PDB file of N, CA and C in Angstrom:
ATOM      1  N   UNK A 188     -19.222  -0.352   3.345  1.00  0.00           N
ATOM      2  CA  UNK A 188     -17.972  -0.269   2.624  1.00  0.00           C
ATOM      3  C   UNK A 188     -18.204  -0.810   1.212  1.00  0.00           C
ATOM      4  N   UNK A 189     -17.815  -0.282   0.189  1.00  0.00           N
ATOM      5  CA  UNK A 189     -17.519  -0.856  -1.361  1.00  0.00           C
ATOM      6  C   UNK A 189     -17.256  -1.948  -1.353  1.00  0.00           C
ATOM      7  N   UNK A 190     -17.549  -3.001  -2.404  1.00  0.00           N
ATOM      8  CA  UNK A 190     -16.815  -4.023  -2.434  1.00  0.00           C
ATOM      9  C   UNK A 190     -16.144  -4.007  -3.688  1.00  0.00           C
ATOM     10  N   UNK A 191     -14.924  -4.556  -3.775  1.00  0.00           N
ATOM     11  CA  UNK A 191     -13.858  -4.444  -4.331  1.00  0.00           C
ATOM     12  C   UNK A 191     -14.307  -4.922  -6.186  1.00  0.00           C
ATOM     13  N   UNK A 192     -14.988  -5.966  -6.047  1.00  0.00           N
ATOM     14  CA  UNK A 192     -15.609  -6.915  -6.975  1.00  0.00           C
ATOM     15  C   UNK A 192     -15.315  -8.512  -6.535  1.00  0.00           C
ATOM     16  N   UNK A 193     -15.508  -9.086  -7.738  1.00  0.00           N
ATOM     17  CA  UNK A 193     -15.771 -10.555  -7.161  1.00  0.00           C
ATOM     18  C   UNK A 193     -14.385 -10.797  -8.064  1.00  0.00           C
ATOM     19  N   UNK A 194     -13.418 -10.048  -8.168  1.00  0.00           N
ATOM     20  CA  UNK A 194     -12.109 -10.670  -8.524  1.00  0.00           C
ATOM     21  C   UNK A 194     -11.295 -11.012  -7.528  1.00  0.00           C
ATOM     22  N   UNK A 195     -10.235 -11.846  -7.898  1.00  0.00           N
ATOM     23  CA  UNK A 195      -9.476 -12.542  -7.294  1.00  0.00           C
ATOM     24  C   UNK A 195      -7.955 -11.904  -7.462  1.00  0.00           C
ATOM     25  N   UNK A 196      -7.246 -11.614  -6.717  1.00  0.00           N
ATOM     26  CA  UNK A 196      -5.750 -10.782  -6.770  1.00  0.00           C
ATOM     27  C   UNK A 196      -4.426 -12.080  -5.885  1.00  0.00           C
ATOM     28  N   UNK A 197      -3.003 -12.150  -6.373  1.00  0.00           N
ATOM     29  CA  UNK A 197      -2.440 -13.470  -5.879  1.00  0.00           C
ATOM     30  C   UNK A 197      -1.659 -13.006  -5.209  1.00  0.00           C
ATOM     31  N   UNK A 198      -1.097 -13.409  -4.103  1.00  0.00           N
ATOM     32  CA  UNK A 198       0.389 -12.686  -3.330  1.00  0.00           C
ATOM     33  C   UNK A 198       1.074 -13.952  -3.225  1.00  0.00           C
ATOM     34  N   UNK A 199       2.217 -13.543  -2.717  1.00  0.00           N
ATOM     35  CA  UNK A 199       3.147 -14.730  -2.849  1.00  0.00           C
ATOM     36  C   UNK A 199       3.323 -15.115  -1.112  1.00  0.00           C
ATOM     37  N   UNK A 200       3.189 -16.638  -0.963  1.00  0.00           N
ATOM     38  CA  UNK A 200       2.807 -17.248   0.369  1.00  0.00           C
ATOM     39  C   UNK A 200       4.397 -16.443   1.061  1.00  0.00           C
ATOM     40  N   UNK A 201       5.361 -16.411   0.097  1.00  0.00           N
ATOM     41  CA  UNK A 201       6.527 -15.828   1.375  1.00  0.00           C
ATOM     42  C   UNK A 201       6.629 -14.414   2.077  1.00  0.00           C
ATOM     43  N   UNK A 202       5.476 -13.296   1.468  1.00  0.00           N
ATOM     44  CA  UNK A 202       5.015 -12.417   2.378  1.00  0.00           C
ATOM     45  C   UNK A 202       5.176 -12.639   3.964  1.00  0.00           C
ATOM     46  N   UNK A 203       4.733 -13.821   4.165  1.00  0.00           N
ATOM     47  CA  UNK A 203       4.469 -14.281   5.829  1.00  0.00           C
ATOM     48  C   UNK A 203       5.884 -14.759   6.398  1.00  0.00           C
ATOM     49  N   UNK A 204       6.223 -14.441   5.388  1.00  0.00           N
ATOM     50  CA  UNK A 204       8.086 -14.509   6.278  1.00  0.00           C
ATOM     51  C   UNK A 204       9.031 -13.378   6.533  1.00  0.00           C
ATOM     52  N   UNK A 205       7.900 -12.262   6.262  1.00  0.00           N
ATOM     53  CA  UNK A 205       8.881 -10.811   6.652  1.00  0.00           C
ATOM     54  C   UNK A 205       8.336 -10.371   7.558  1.00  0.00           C
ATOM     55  N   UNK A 206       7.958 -11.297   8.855  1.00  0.00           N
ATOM     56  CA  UNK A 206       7.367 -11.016  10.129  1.00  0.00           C
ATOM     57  C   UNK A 206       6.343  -9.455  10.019  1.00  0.00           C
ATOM     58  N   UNK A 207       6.126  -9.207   9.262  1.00  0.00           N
ATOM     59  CA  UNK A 207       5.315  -7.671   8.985  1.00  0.00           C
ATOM     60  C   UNK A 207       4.231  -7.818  10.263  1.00  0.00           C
ATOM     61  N   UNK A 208       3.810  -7.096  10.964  1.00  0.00           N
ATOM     62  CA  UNK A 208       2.694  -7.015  11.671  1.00  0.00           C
ATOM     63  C   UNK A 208       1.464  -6.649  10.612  1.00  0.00           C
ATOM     64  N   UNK A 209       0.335  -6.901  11.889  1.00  0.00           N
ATOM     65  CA  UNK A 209      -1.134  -7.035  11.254  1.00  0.00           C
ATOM     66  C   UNK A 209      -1.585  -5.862  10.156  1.00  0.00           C
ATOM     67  N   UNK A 210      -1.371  -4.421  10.332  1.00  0.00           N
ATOM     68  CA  UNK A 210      -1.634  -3.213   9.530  1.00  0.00           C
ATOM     69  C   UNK A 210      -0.818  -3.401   8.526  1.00  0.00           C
ATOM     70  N   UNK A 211       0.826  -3.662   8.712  1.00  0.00           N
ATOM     71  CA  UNK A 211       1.043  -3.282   7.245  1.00  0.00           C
ATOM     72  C   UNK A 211       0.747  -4.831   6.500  1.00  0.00           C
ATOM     73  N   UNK A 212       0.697  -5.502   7.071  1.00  0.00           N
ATOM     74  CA  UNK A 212      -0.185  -6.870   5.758  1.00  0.00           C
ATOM     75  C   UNK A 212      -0.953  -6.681   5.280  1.00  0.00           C
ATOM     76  N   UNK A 213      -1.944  -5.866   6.036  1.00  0.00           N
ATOM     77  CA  UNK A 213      -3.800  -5.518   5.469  1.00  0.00           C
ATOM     78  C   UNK A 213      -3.259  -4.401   4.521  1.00  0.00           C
ATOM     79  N   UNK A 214      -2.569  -3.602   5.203  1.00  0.00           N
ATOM     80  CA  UNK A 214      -2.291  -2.469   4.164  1.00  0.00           C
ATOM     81  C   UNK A 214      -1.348  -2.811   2.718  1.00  0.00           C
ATOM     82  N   UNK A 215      -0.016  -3.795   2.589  1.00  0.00           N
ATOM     83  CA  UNK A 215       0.220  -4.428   1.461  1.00  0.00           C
ATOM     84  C   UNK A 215      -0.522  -4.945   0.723  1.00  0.00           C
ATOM     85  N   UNK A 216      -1.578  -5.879   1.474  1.00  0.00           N
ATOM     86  CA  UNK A 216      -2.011  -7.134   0.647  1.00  0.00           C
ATOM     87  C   UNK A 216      -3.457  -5.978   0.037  1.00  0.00           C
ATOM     88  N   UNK A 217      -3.838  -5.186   0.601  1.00  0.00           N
ATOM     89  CA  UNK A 217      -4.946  -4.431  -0.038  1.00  0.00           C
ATOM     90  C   UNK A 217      -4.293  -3.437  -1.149  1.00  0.00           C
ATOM     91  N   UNK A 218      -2.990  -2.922  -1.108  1.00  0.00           N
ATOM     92  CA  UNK A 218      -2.608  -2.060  -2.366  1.00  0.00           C
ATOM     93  C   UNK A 218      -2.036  -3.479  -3.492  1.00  0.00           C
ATOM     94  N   UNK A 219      -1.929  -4.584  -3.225  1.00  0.00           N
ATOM     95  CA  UNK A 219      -1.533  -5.992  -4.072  1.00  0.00           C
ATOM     96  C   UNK A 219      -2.843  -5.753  -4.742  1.00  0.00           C
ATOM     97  N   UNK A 220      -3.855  -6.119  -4.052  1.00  0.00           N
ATOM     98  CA  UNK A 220      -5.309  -6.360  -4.622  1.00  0.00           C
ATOM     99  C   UNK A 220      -5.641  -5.261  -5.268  1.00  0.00           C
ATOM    100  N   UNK A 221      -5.496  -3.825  -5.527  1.00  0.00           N
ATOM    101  CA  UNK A 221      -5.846  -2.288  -5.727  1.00  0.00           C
ATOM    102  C   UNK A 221      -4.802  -2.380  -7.356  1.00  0.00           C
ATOM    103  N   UNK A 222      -3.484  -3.047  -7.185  1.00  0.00           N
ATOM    104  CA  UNK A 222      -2.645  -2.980  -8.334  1.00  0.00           C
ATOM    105  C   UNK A 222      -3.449  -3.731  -9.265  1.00  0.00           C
ATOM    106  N   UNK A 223      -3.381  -4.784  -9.418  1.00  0.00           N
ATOM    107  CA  UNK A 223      -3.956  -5.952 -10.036  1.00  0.00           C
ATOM    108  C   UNK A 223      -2.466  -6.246 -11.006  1.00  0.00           C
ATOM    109  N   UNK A 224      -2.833  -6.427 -12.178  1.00  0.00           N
ATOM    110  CA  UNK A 224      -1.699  -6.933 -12.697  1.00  0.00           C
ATOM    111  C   UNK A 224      -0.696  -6.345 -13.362  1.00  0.00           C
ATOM    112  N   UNK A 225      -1.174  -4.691 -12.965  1.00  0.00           N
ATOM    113  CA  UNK A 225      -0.548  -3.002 -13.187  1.00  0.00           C
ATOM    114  C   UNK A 225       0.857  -2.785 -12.307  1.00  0.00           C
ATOM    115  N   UNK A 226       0.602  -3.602 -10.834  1.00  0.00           N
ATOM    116  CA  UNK A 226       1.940  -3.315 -10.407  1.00  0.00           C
ATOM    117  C   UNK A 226       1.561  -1.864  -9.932  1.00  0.00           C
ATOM    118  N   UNK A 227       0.758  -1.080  -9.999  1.00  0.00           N
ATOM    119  CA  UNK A 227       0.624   0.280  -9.210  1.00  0.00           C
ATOM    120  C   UNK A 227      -1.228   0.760  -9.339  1.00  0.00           C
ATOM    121  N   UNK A 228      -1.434   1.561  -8.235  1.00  0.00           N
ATOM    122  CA  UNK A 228      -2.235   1.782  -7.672  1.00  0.00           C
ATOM    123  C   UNK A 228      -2.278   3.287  -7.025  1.00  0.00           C
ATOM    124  N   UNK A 229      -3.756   3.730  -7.142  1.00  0.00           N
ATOM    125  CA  UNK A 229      -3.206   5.109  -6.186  1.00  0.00           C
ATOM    126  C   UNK A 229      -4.541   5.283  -5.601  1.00  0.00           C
ATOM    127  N   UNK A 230      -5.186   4.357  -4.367  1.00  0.00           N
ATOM    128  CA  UNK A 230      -5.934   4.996  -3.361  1.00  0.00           C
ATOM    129  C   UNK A 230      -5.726   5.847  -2.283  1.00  0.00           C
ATOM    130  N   UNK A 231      -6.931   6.720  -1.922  1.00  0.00           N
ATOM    131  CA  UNK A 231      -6.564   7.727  -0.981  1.00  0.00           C
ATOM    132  C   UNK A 231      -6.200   6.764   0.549  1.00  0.00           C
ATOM    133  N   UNK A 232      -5.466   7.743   1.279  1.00  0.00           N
ATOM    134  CA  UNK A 232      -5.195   6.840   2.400  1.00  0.00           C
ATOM    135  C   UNK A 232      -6.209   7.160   3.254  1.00  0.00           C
ATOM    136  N   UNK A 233      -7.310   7.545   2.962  1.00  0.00           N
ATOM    137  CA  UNK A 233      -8.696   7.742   3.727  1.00  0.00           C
ATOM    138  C   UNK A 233      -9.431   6.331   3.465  1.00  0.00           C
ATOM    139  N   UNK A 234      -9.408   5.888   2.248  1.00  0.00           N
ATOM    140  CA  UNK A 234      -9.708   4.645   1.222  1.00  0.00           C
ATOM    141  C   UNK A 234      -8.747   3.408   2.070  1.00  0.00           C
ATOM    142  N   UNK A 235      -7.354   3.621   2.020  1.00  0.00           N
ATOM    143  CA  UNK A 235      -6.513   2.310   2.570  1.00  0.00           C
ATOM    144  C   UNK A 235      -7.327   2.490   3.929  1.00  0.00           C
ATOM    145  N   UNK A 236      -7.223   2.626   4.603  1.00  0.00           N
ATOM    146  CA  UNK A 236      -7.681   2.944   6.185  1.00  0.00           C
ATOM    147  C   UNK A 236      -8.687   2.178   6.276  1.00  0.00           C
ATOM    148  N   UNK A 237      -9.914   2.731   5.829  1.00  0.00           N
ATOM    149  CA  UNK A 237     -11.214   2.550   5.492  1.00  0.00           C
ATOM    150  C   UNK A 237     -11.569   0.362   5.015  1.00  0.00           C
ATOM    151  N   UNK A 238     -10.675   0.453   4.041  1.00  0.00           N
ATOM    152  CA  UNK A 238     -10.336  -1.123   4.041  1.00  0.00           C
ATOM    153  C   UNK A 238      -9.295  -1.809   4.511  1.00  0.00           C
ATOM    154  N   UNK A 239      -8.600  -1.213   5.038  1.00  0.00           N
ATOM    155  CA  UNK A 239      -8.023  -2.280   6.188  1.00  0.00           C
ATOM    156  C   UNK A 239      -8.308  -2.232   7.696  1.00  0.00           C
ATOM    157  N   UNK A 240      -9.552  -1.375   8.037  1.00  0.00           N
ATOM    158  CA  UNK A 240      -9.815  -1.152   9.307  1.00  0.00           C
ATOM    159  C   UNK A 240      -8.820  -0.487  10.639  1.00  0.00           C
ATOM    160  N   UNK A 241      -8.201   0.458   9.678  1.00  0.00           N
ATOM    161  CA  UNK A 241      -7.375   1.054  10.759  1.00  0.00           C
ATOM    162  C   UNK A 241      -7.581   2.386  10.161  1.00  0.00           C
ATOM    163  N   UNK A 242      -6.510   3.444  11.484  1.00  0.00           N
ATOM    164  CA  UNK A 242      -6.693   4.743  11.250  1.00  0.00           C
ATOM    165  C   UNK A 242      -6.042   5.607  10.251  1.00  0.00           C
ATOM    166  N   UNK A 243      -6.366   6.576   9.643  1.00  0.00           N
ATOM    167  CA  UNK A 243      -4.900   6.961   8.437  1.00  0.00           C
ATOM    168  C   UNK A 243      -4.212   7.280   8.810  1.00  0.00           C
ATOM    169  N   UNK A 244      -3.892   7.266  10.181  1.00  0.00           N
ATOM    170  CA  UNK A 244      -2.053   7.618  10.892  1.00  0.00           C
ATOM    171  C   UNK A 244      -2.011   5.997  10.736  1.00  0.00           C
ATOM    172  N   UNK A 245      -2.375   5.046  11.105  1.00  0.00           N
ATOM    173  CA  UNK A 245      -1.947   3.947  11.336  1.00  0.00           C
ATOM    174  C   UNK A 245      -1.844   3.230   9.806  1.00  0.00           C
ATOM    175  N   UNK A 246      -2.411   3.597   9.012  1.00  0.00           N
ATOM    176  CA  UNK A 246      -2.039   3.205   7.272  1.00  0.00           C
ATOM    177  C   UNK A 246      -0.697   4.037   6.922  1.00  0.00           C
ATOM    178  N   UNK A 247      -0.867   5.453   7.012  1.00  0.00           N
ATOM    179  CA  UNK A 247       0.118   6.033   6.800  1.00  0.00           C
ATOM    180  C   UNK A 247       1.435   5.520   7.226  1.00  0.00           C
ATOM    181  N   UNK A 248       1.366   5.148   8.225  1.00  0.00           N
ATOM    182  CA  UNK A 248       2.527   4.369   9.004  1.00  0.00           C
ATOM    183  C   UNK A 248       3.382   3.387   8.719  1.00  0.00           C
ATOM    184  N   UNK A 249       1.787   2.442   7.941  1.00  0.00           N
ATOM    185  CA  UNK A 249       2.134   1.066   7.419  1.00  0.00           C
ATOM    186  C   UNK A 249       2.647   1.559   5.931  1.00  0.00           C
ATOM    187  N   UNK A 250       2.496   2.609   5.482  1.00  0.00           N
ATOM    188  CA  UNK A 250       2.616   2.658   4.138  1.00  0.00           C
ATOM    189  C   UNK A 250       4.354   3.293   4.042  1.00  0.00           C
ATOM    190  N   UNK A 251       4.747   3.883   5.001  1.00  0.00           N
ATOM    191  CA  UNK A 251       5.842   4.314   5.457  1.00  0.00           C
ATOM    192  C   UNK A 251       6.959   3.072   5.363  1.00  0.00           C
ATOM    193  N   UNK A 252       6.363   2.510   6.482  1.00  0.00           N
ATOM    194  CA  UNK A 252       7.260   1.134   7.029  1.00  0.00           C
ATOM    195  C   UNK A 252       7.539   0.167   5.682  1.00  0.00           C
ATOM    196  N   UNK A 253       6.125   0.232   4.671  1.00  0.00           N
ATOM    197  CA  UNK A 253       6.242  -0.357   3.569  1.00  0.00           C
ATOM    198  C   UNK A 253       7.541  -0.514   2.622  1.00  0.00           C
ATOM    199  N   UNK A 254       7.312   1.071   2.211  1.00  0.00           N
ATOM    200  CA  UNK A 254       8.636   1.787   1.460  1.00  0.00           C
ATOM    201  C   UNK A 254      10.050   1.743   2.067  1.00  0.00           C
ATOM    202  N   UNK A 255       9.967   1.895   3.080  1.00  0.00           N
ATOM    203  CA  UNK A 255      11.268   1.634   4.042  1.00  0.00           C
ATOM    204  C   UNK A 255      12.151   0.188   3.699  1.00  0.00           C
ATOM    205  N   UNK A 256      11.262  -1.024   3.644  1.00  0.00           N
ATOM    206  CA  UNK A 256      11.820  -2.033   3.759  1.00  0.00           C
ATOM    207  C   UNK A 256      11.607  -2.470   2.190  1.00  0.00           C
ATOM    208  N   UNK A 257      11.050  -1.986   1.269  1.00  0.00           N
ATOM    209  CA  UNK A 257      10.975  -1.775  -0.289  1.00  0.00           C
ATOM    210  C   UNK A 257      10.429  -2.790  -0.687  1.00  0.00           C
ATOM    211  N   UNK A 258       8.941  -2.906  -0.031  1.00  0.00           N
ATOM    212  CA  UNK A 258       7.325  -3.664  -0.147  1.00  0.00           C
ATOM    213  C   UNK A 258       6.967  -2.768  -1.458  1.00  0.00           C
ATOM    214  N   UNK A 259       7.332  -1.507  -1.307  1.00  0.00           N
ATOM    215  CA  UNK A 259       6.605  -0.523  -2.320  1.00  0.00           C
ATOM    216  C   UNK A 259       7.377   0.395  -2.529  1.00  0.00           C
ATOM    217  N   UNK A 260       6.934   1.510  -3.847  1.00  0.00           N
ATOM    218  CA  UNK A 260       7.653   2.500  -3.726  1.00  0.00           C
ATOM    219  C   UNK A 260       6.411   4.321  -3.692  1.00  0.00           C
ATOM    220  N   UNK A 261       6.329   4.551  -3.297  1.00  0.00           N
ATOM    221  CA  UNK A 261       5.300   5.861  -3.355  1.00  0.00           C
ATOM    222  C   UNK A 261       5.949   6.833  -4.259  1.00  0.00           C
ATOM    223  N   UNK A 262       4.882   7.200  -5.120  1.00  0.00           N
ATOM    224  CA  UNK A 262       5.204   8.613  -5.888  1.00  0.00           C
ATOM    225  C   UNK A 262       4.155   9.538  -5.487  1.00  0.00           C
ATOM    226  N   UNK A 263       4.786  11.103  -5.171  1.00  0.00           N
ATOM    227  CA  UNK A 263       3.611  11.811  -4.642  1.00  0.00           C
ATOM    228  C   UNK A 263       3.235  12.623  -6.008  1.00  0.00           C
ATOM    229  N   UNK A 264       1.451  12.777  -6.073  1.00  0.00           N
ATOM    230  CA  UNK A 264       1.156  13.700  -7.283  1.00  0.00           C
ATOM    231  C   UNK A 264       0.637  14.909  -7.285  1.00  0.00           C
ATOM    232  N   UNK A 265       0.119  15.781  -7.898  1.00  0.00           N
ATOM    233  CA  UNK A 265      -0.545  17.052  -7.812  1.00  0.00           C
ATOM    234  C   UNK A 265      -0.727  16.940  -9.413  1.00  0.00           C
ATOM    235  N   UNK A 266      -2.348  17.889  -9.190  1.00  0.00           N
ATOM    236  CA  UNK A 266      -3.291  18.261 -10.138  1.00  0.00           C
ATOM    237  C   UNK A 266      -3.358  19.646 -10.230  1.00  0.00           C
ATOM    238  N   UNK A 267      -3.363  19.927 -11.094  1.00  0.00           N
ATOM    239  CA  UNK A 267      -4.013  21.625 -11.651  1.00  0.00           C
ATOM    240  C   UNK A 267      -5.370  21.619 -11.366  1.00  0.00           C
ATOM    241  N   UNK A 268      -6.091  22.768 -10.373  1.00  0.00           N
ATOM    242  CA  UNK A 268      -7.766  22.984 -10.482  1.00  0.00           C
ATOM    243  C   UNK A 268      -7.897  24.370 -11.324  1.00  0.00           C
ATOM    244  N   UNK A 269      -9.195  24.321 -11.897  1.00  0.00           N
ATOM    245  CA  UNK A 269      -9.252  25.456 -12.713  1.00  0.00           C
ATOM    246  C   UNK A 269      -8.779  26.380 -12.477  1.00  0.00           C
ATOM    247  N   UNK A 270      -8.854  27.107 -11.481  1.00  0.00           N
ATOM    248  CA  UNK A 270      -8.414  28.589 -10.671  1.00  0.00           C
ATOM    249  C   UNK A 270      -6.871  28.464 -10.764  1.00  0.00           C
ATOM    250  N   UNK A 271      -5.899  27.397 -11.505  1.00  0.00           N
ATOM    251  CA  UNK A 271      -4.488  27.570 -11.769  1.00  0.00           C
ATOM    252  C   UNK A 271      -3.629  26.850 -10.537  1.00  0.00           C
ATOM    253  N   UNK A 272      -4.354  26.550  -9.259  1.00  0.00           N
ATOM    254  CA  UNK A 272      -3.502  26.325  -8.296  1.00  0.00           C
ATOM    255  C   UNK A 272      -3.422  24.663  -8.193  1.00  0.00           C
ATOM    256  N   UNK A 273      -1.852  24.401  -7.773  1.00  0.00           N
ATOM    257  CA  UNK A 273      -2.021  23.196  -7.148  1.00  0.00           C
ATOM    258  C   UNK A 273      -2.314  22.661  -6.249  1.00  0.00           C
ATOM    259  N   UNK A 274      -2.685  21.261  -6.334  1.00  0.00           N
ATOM    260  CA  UNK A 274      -3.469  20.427  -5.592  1.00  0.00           C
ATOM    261  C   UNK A 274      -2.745  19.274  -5.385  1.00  0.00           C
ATOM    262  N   UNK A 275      -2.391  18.720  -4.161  1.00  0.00           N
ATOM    263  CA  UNK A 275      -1.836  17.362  -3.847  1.00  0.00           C
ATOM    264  C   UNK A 275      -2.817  16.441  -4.219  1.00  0.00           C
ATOM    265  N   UNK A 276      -2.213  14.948  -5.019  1.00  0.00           N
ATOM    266  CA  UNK A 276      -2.977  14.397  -5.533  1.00  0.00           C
ATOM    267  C   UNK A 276      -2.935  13.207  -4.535  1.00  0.00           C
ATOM    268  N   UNK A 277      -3.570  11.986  -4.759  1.00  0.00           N
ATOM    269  CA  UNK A 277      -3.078  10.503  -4.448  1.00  0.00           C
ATOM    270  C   UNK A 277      -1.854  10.443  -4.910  1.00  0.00           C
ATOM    271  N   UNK A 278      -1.077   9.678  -3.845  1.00  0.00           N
ATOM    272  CA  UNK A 278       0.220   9.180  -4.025  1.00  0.00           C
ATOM    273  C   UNK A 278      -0.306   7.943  -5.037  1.00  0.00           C
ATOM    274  N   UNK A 279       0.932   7.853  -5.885  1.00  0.00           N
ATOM    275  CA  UNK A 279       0.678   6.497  -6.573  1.00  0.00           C
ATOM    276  C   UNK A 279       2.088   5.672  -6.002  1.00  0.00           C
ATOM    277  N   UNK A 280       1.271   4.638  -6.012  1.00  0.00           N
ATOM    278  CA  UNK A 280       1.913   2.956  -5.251  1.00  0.00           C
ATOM    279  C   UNK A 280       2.862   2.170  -6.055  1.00  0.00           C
ATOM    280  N   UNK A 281       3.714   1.892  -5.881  1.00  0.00           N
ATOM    281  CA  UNK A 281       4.231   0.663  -7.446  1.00  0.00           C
ATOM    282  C   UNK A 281       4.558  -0.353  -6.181  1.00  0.00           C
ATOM    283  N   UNK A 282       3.717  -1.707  -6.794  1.00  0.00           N
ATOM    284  CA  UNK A 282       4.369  -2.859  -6.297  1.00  0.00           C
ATOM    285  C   UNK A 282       5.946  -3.370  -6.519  1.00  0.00           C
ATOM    286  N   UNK A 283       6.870  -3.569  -5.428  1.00  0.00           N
ATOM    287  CA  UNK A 283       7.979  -4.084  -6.094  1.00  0.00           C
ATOM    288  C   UNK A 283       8.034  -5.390  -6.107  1.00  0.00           C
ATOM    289  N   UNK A 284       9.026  -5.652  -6.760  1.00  0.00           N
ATOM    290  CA  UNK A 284       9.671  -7.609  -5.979  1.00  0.00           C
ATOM    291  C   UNK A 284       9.419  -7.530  -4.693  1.00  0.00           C
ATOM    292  N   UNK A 285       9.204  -8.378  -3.846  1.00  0.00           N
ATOM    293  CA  UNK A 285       9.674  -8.648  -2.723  1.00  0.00           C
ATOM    294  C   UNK A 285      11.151  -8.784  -2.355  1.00  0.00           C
ATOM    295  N   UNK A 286      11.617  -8.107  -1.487  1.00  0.00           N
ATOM    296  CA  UNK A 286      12.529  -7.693  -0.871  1.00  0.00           C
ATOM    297  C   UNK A 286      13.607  -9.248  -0.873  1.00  0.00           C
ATOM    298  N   UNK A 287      14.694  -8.958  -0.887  1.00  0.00           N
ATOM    299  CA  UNK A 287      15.567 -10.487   0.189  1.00  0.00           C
ATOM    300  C   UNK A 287      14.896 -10.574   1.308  1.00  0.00           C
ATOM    301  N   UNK A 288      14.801 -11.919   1.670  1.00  0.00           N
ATOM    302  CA  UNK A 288      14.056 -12.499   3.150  1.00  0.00           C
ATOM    303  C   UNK A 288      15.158 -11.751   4.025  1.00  0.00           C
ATOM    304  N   UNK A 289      14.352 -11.365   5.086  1.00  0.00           N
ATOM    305  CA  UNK A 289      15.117 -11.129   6.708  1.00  0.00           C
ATOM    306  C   UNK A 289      16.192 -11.699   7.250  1.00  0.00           C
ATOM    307  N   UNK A 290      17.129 -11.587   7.820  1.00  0.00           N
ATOM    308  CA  UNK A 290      17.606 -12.581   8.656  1.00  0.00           C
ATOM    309  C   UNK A 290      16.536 -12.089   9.839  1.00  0.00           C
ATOM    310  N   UNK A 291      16.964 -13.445  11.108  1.00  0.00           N
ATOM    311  CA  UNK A 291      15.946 -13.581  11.667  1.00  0.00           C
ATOM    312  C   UNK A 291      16.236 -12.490  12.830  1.00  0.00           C
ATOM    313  N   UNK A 292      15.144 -12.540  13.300  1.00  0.00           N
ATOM    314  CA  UNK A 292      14.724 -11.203  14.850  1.00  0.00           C
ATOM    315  C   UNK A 292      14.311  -9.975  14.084  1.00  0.00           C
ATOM    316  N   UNK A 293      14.015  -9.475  13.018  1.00  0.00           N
ATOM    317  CA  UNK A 293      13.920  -8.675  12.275  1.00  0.00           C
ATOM    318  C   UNK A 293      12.398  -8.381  12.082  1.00  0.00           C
ATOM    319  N   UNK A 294      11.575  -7.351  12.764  1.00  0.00           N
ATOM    320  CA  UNK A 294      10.165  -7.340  12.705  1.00  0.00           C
ATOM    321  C   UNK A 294      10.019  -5.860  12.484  1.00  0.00           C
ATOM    322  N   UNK A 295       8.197  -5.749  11.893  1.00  0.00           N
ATOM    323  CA  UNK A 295       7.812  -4.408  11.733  1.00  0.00           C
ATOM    324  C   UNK A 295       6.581  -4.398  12.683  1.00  0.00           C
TER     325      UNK A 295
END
């Protein structure tokens, strides 16, 4: 696997209070680290998968659940290839605020 570099990316310790399960943390905290201080990002979800050790239904999922609870927001893109036709691109990512905290019993 690539390594990312030897930089350092910050999240905020109250992440761990929106009960999120294990995928979509790996999958947040790796598009946090992918933004840097841009606030957006656009790896393939072959790429998220790949570094968070899950499957791209199971990123896809997390990346779903993400947007849902407004961890993130997805924009979908497309490219022109020579031959004139379009091409679905990488979604691009925008980090948001973090959400209002949960009330409690509230899990993903």
């Amino acid at each position: 696997m690539p390594v990312l570099g030897e930089r350092f990316y910050q999240m905020s310790n109250a992440i761990f209070c929106y009960d999120l399960k294990p995928i979509p943390l790996a999958v947040y905290s790796y598009l946090v680290c992918c933004a840097g201080q841009k606030d957006v990002c656009w790896p393939s979800m072959k790429t998220i998968a790949l570094h968070c050790g899950c499957s791209e239904n199971a990123a896809r999922d997390a990346v779903s659940l993400l947007v849902d609870r407004g961890f993130i927001s997805k924009v979908k893109t497309s490219r022109c290839v020579k031959s004139g036709k379009w091409l679905q691109g990488n979604n691009h990512y925008y980090i948001l605020p973090l959400p209002d905290l949960p009330s409690a019993g509230h899990s993903a």
